[in-house]
CSV table of C-alpha atoms and ligand atoms in Angstrom, one decimal:
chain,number,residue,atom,x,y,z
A,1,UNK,CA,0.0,0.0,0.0
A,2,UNK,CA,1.1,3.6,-0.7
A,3,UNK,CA,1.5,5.7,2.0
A,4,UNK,CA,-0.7,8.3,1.0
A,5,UNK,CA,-3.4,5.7,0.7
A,6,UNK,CA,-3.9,5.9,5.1
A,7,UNK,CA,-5.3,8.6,7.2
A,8,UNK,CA,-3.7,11.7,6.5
A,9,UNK,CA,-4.6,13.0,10.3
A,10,UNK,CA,-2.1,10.0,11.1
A,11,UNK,CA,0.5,10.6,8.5
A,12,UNK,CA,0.7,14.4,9.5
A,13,UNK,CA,1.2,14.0,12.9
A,14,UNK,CA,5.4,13.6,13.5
A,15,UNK,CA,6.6,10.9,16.3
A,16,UNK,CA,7.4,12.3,19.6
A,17,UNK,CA,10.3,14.8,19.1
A,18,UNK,CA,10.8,14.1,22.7
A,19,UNK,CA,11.1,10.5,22.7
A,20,UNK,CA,13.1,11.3,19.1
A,21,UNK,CA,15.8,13.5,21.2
A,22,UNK,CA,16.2,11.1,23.7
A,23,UNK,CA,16.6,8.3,21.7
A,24,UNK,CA,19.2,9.9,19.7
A,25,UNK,CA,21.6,11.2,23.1
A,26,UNK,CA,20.8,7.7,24.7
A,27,UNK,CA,23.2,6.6,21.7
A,28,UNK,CA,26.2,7.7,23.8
A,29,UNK,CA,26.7,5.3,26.6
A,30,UNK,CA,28.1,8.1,29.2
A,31,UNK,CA,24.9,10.3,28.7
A,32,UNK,CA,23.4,11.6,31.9
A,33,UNK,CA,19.9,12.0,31.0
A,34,UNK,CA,18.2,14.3,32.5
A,35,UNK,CA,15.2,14.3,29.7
A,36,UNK,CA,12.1,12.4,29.9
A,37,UNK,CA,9.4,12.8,33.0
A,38,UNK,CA,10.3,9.6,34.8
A,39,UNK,CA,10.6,9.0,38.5
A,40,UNK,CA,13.6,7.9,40.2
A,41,UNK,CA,11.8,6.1,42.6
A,42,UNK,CA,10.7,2.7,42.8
A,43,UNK,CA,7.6,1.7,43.3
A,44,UNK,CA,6.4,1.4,47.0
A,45,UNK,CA,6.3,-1.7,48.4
A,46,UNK,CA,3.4,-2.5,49.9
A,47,UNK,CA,1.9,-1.7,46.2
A,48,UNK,CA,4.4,-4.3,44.5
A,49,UNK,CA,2.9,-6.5,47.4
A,50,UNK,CA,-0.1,-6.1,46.6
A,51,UNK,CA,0.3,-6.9,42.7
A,52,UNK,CA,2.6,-10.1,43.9
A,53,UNK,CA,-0.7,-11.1,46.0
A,54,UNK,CA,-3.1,-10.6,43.0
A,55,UNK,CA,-1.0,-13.0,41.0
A,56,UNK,CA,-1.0,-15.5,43.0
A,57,UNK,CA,-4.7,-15.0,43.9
A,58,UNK,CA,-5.1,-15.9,39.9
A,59,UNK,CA,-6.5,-12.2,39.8
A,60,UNK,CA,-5.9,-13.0,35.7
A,61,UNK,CA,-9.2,-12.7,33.8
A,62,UNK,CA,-11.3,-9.8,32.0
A,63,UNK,CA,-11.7,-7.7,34.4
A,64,UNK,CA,-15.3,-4.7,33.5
A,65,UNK,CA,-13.8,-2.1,30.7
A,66,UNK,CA,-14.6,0.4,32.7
A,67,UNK,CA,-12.1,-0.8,35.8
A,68,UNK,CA,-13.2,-2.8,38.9
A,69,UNK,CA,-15.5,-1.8,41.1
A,70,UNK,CA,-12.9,-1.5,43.9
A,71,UNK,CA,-10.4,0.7,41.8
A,72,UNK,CA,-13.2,3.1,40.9
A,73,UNK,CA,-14.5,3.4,44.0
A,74,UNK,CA,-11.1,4.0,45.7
A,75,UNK,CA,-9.9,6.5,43.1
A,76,UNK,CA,-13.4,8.3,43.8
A,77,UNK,CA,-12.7,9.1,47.8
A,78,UNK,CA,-8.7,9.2,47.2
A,79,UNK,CA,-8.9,12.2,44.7
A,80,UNK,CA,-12.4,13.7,46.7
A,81,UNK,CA,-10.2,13.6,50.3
A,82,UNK,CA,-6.9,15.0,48.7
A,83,UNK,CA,-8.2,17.8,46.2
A,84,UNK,CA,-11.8,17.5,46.5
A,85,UNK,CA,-12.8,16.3,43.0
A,86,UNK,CA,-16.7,15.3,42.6
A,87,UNK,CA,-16.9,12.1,41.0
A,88,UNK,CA,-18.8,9.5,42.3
A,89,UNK,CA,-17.1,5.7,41.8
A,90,UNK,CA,-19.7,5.3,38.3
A,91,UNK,CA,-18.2,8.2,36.8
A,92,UNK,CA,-14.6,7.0,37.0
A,93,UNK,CA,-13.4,5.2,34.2
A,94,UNK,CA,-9.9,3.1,34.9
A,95,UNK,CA,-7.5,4.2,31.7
A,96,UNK,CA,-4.2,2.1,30.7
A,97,UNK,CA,-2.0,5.5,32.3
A,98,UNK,CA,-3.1,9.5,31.8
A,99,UNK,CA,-2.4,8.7,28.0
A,100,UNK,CA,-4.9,6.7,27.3
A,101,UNK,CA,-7.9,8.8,29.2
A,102,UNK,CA,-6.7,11.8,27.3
A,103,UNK,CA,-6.6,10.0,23.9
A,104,UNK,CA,-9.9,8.3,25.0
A,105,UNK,CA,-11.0,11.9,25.8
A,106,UNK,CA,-10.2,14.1,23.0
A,107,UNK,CA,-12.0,11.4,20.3
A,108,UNK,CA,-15.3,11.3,22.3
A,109,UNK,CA,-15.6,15.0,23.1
A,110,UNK,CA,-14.9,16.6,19.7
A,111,UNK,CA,-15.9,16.3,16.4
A,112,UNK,CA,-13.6,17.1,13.3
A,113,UNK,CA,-12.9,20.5,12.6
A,114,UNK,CA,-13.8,21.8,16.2
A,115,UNK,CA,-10.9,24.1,17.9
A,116,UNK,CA,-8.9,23.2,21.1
A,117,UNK,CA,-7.3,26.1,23.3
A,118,UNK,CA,-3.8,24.4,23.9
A,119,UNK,CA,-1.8,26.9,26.5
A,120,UNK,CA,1.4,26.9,25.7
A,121,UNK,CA,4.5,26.2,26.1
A,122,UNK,CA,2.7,22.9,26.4
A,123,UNK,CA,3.1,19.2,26.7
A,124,UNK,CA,3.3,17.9,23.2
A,125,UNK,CA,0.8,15.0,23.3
A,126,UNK,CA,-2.1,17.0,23.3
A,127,UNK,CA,-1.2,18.8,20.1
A,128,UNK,CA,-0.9,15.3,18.5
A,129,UNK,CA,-4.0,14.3,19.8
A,130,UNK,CA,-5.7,17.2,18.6
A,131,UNK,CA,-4.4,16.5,14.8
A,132,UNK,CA,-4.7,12.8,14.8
A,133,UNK,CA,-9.1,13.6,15.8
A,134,UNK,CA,-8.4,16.4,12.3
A,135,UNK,CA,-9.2,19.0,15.1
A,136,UNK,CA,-7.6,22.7,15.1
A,137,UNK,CA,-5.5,23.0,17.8
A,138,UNK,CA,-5.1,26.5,19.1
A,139,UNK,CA,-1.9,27.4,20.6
A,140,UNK,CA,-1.9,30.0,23.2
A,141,UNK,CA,1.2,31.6,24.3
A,142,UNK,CA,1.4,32.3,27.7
A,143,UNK,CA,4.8,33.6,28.5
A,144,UNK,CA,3.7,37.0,29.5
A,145,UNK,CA,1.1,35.9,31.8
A,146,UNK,CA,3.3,33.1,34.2
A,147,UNK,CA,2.8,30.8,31.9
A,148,UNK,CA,-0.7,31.0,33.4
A,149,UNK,CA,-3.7,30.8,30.7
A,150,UNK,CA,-6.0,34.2,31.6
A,151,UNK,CA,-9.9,34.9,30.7
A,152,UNK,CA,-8.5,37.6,28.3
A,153,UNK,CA,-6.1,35.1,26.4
A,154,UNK,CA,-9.3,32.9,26.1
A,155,UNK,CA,-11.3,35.9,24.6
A,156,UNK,CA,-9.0,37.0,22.1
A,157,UNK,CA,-8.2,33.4,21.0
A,158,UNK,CA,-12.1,33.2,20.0
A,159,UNK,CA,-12.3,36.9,19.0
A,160,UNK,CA,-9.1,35.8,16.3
A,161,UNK,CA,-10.9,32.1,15.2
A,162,UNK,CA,-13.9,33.2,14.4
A,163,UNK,CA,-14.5,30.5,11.6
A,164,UNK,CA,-13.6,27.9,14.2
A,165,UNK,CA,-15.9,26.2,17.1
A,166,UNK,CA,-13.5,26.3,19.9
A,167,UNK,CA,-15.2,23.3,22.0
A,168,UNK,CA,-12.2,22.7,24.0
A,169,UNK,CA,-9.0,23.6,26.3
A,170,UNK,CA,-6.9,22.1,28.0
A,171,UNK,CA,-5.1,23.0,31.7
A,172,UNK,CA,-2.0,21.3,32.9
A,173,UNK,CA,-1.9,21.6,36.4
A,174,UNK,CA,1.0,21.5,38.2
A,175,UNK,CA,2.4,21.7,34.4
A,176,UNK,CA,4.8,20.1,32.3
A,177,UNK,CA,7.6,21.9,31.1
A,178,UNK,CA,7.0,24.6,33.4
A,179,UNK,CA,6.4,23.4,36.7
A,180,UNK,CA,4.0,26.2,37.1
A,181,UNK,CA,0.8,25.5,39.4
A,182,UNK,CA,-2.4,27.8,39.3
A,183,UNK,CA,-3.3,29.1,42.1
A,184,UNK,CA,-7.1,29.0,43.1
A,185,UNK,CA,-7.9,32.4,42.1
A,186,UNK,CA,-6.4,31.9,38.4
A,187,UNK,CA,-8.7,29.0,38.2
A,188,UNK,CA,-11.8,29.9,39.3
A,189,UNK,CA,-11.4,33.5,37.2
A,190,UNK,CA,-11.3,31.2,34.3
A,191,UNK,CA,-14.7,29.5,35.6
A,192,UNK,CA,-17.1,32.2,34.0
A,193,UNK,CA,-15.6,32.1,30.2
A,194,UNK,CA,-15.4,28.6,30.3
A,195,UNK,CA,-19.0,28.1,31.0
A,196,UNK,CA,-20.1,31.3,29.0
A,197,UNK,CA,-18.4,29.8,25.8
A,198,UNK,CA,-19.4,26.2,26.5
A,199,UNK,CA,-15.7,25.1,26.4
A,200,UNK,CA,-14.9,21.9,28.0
A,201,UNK,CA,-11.9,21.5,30.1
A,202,UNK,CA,-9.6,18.6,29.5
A,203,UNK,CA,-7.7,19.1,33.2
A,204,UNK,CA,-4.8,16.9,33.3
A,205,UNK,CA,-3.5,16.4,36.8
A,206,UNK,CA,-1.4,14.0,36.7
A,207,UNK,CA,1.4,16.0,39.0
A,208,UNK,CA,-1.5,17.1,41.3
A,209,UNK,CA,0.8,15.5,44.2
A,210,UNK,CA,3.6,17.1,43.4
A,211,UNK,CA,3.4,20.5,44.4
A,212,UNK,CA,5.7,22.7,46.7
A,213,UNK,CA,4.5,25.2,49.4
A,214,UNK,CA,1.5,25.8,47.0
A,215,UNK,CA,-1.9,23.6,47.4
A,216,UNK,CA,-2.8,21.7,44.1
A,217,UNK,CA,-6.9,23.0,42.8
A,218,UNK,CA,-8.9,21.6,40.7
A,219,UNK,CA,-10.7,23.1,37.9
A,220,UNK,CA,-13.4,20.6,38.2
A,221,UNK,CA,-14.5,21.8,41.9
A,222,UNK,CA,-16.2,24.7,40.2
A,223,UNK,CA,-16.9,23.3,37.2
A,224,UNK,CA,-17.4,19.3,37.2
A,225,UNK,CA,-20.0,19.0,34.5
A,226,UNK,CA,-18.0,20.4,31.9
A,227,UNK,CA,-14.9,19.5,33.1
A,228,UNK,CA,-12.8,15.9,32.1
A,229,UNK,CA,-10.3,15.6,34.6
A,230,UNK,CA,-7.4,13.0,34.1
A,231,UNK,CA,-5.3,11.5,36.5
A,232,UNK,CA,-3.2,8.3,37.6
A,233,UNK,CA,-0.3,7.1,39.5
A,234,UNK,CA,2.7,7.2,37.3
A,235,UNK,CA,3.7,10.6,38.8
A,236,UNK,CA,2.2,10.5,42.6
A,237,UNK,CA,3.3,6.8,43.2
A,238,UNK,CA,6.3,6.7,40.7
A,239,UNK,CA,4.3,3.6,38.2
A,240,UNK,CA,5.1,4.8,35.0
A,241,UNK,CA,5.5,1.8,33.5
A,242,UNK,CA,2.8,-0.1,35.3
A,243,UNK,CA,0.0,2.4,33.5
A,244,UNK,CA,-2.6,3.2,35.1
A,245,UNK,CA,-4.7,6.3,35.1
A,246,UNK,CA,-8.2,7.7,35.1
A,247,UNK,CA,-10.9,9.8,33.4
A,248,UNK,CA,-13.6,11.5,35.9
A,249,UNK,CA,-16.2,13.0,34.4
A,250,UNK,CA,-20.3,13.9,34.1
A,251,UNK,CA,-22.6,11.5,33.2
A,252,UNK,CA,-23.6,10.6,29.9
A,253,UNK,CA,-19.8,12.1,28.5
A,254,UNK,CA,-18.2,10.1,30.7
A,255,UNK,CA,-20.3,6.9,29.7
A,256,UNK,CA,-19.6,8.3,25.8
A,257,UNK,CA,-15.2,7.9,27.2
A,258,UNK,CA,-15.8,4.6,28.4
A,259,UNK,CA,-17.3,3.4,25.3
A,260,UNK,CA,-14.1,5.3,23.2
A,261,UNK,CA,-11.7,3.4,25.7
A,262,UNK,CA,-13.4,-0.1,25.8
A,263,UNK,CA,-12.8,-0.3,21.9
A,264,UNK,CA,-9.5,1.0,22.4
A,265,UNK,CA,-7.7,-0.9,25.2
A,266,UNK,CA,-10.9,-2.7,26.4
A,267,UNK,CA,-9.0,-1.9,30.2
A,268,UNK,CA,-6.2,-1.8,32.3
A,269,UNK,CA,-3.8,-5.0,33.1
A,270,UNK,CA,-6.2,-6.8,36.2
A,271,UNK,CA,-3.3,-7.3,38.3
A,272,UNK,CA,-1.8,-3.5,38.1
A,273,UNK,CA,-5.8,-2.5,38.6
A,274,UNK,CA,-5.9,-4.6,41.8
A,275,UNK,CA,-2.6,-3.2,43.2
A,276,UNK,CA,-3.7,0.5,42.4
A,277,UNK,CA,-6.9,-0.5,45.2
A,278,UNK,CA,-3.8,-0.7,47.5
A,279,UNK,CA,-2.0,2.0,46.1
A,280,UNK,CA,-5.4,4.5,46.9
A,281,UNK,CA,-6.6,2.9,50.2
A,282,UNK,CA,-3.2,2.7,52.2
A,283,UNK,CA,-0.9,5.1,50.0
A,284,UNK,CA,-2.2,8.7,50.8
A,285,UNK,CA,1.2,9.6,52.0
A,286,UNK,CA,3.7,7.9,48.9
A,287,UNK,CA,4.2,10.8,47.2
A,288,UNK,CA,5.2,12.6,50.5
A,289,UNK,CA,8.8,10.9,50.4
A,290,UNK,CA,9.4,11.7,46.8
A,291,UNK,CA,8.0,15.3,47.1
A,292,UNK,CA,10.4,15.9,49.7
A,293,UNK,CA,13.5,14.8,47.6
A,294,UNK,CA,11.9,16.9,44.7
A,295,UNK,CA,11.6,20.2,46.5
A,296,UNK,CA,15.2,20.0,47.6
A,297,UNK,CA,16.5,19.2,44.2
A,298,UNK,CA,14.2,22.3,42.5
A,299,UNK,CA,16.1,24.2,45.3
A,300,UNK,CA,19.4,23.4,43.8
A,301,UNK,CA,18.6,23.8,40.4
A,302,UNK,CA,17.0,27.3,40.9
A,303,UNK,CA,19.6,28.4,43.2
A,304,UNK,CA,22.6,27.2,40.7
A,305,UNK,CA,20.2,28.6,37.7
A,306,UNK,CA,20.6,32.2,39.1
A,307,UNK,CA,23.6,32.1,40.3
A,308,UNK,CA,24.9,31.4,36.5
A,309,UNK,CA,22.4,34.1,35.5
A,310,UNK,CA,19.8,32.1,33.5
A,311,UNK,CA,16.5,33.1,33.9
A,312,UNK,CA,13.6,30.4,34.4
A,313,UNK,CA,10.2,30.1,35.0
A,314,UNK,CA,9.4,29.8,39.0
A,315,UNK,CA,8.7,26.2,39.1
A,316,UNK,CA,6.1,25.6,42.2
A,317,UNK,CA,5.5,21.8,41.2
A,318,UNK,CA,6.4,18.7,38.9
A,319,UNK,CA,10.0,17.7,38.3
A,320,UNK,CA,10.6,20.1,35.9
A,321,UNK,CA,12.3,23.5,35.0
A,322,UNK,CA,12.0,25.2,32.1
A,323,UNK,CA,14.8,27.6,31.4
A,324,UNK,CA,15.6,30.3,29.5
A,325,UNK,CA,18.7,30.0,26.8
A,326,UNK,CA,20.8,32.9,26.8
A,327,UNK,CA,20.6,35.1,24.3
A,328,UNK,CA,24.2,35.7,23.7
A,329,UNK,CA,24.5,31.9,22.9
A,330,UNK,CA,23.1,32.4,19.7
A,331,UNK,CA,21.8,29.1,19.7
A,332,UNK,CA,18.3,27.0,19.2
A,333,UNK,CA,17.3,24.5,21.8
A,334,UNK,CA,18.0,21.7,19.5
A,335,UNK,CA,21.9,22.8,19.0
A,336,UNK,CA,22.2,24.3,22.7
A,337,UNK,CA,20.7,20.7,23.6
A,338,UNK,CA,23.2,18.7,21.2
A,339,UNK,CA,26.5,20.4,22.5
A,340,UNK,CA,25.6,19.8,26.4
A,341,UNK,CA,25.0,16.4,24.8
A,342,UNK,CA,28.1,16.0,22.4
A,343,UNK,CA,30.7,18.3,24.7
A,344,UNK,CA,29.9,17.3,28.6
A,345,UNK,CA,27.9,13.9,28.3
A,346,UNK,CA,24.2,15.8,29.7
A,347,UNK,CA,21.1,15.5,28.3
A,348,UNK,CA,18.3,18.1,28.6
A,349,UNK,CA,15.5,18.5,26.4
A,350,UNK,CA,15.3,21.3,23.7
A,351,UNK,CA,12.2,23.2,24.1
A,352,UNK,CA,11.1,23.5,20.9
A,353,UNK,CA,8.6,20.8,20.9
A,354,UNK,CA,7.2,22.0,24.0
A,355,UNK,CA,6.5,25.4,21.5
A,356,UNK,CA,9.8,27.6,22.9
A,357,UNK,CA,13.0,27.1,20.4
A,358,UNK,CA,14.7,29.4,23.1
A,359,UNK,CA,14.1,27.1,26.4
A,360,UNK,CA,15.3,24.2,27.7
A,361,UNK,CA,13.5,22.0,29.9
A,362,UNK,CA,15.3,20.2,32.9
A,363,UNK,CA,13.7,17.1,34.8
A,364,UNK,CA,15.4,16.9,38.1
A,365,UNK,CA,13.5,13.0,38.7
A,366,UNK,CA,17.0,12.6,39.2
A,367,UNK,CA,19.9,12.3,41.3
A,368,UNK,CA,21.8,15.2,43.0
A,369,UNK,CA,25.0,13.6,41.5
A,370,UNK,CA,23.3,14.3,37.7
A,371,UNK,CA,22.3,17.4,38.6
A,372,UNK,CA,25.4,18.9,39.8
A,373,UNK,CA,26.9,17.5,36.4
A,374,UNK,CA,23.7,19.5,34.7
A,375,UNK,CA,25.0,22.6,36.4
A,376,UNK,CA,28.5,21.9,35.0
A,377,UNK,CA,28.2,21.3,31.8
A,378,UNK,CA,25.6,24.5,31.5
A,379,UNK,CA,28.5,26.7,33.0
A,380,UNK,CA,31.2,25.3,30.6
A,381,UNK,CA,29.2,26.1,27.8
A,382,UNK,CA,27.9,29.6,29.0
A,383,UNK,CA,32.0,30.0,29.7
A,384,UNK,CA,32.8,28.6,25.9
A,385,UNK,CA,29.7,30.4,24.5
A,386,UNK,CA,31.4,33.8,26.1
A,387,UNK,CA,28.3,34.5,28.2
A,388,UNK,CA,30.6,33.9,31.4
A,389,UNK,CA,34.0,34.6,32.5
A,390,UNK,CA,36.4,31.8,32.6
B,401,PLP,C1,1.3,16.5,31.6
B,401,PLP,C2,1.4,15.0,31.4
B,401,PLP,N1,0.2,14.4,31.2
B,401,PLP,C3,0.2,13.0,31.0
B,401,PLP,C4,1.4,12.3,31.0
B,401,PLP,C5,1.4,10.8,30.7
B,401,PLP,O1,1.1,10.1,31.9
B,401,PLP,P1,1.0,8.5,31.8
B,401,PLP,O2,2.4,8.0,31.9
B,401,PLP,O3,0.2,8.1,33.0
B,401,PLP,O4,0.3,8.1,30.6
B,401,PLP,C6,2.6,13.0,31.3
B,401,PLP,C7,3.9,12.2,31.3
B,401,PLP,O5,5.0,12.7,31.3
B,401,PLP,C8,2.6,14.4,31.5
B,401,PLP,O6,3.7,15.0,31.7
């Protein structure tokens, strides 16, 4: 078959520049990688205990597409008690990681040709996801406001589509690249133009645990029947590769996701469902640990960032921090990214795909020993680049 013979949403659509980058640096066998969002930590015991347990309890068949009945009706008092979502246990639906809810997400709220508000810089999956549904995805640059989406950037986004049905948005809270977290009164401002222009917020949450001297909101507590929110334990208990996640939502949408995800993945691995019960009935305080380790390595980072003179945006959650290239470098993030790469053995992710060719984006779900070697190699360049003194 020729390849202009299949979907031309698909064929459009580039593979993850991310997961591109990485690859390519992960070809030197001293790299320190500092790149993709993926906990250092293991996963905690009593929740490997617990998947052990189901195996041997032959936990093995089919379990309902929408997720077990214990999962959903954990994940609905886990997330109500920590950040006061809404969602009773028949409005959960048990995804295979965040990934899958919001793929499962974006194809059963929109139809083609419909606009999605994408504040950016942003995560690059939803962009994809946009194009692979043949929706318009609306970029909105945020960089004077905080990298905080406002009411007015909402207007004037509408007020410059006007041929397009802007159904959508999404929020990324605490956010990746920037670490940014909204505070309660940035959210709820955002309430009335959301529900005045019938957009539906896609809130992905996924590093709602992760948040330092701030409290993590959510969008949905003002708004939870226009409102999808998306969440899982890849971030909070460190299971990135065991994925699991969830979609919350009203009912009747939410029934319309669960269909979407049934044909999809039909559900989530039984045993990694039965070890998330554990994971939400006697794992409130896993992420505490980690968040600790976090907030000290953010610390560093910011403190060393300064001190070299790079600006950054103040990261109050995630593992991330997106910095600033200097200008005297003269470089894009894809060739400031390669030399750290090719000269000093670090790997940090250009920030073009994240919709800034001047940034890069640091994940410090890493150890102090990488980081310091981070915050060498950045000052050798910025000394070789001229921007400091030798
Ligand atoms: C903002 C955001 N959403 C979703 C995901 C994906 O989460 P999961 O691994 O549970 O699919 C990530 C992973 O890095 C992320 O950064």
């Amino acid at each position: 078959m020729e390849m202009n013979e299949l979907n031309p949403d698909v064929l459009l659509v580039q593979p993850s520049a991310l997961r591109v980058f990485d690859h390519e640096i992960s070809q030197d066998p001293e790299i320190i990688k500092l790149t993709l969002g993926e906990p250092d930590f293991n996963v905690p015991d009593h929740v490997k205990q617990a998947a052990i347990a189901s195996i041997n309890a032959d936990q093995s068949h089919y379990p309902y597409f929408w997720g077990i009945q214990a999962l959903r009706e954990a994940a609905s008092t886990y997330y109500r008690e920590k950040f006061g979502y809404q969602y009773s246990a028949d409005q959960i639906v048990c995804t295979v990681g965040a990934t899958e809810g919001l793929s499962a997400t974006f194809k059963t709220l929109f139809q083609p040709g419909e606009g999605v508000l994408i504040p950016a810089p942003a995560y690059p999956v939803y962009k994809a996801l946009a194009s692979i549904n043949h929706l318009v995805p609306i970029m909105v640059d945020t960089t004077e406001t905080g990298c905080v989406l406002t009411p007015q950037q909402v207007n004037e986004a509408i007020a410059a589509h006007p041929d397009v049905t802007i159904k959508g948005v999404v929020i990324t809270d605490p956010s990746n690249p920037t670490g940014v977290v909204y505070s309660k009164a940035q959210l709820s401002a955002l309430v009335p133009v959301f529900r005045d222009h019938q957009i539906w917020v896609i809130s992905d949450e996924i590093y709602g645990e992760l948040t330092y001297g701030v409290k993590h909101y959510s969008l949905s507590q003002w708004l939870p029947d226009q409102t999808i929110v998306i969440n899982g334990l890849s971030k909070s208990h460190a299971m990135t590769g065991w994925r699991i996640g969830f979609a919350f939502g009203p009912t009747g949408v939410i029934d319309q996701i669960a269909k979407t995800h049934q044909f999809q993945v039909t559900t989530p691995t039984s045993i990694v469902q039965h070890a998330a019960v554990e994971a939400l009935t006697h794992g409130q305080n896993d992420a505490a640990v980690m968040r600790q380790v976090y907030e000290q390595r953010c610390q560093y980072l910011t403190d060393s960032l300064t001190k070299l003179g790079i600006s950054y945006v103040e990261p109050k959650g995630a593992f991330y921090i997106f910095m600033k290239i200097p200008e005297r470098c003269h470089q894009d993030s894809f060739t400031f990214a390669r030399q750290l790469a090719k000269n000093y053995h670090v790997g940090l992710m250009p920030g073009a795909p994240f919709g800034d060719s001047q940034a890069l984006r640091i994940s410090y779900a890493s150890s102090n020993e990488n980081l310091h070697a981070a915050v060498d190699a950045l000052t050798k360049e910025l000394v070789r680049d001229g921007v400091l003194a030798k």
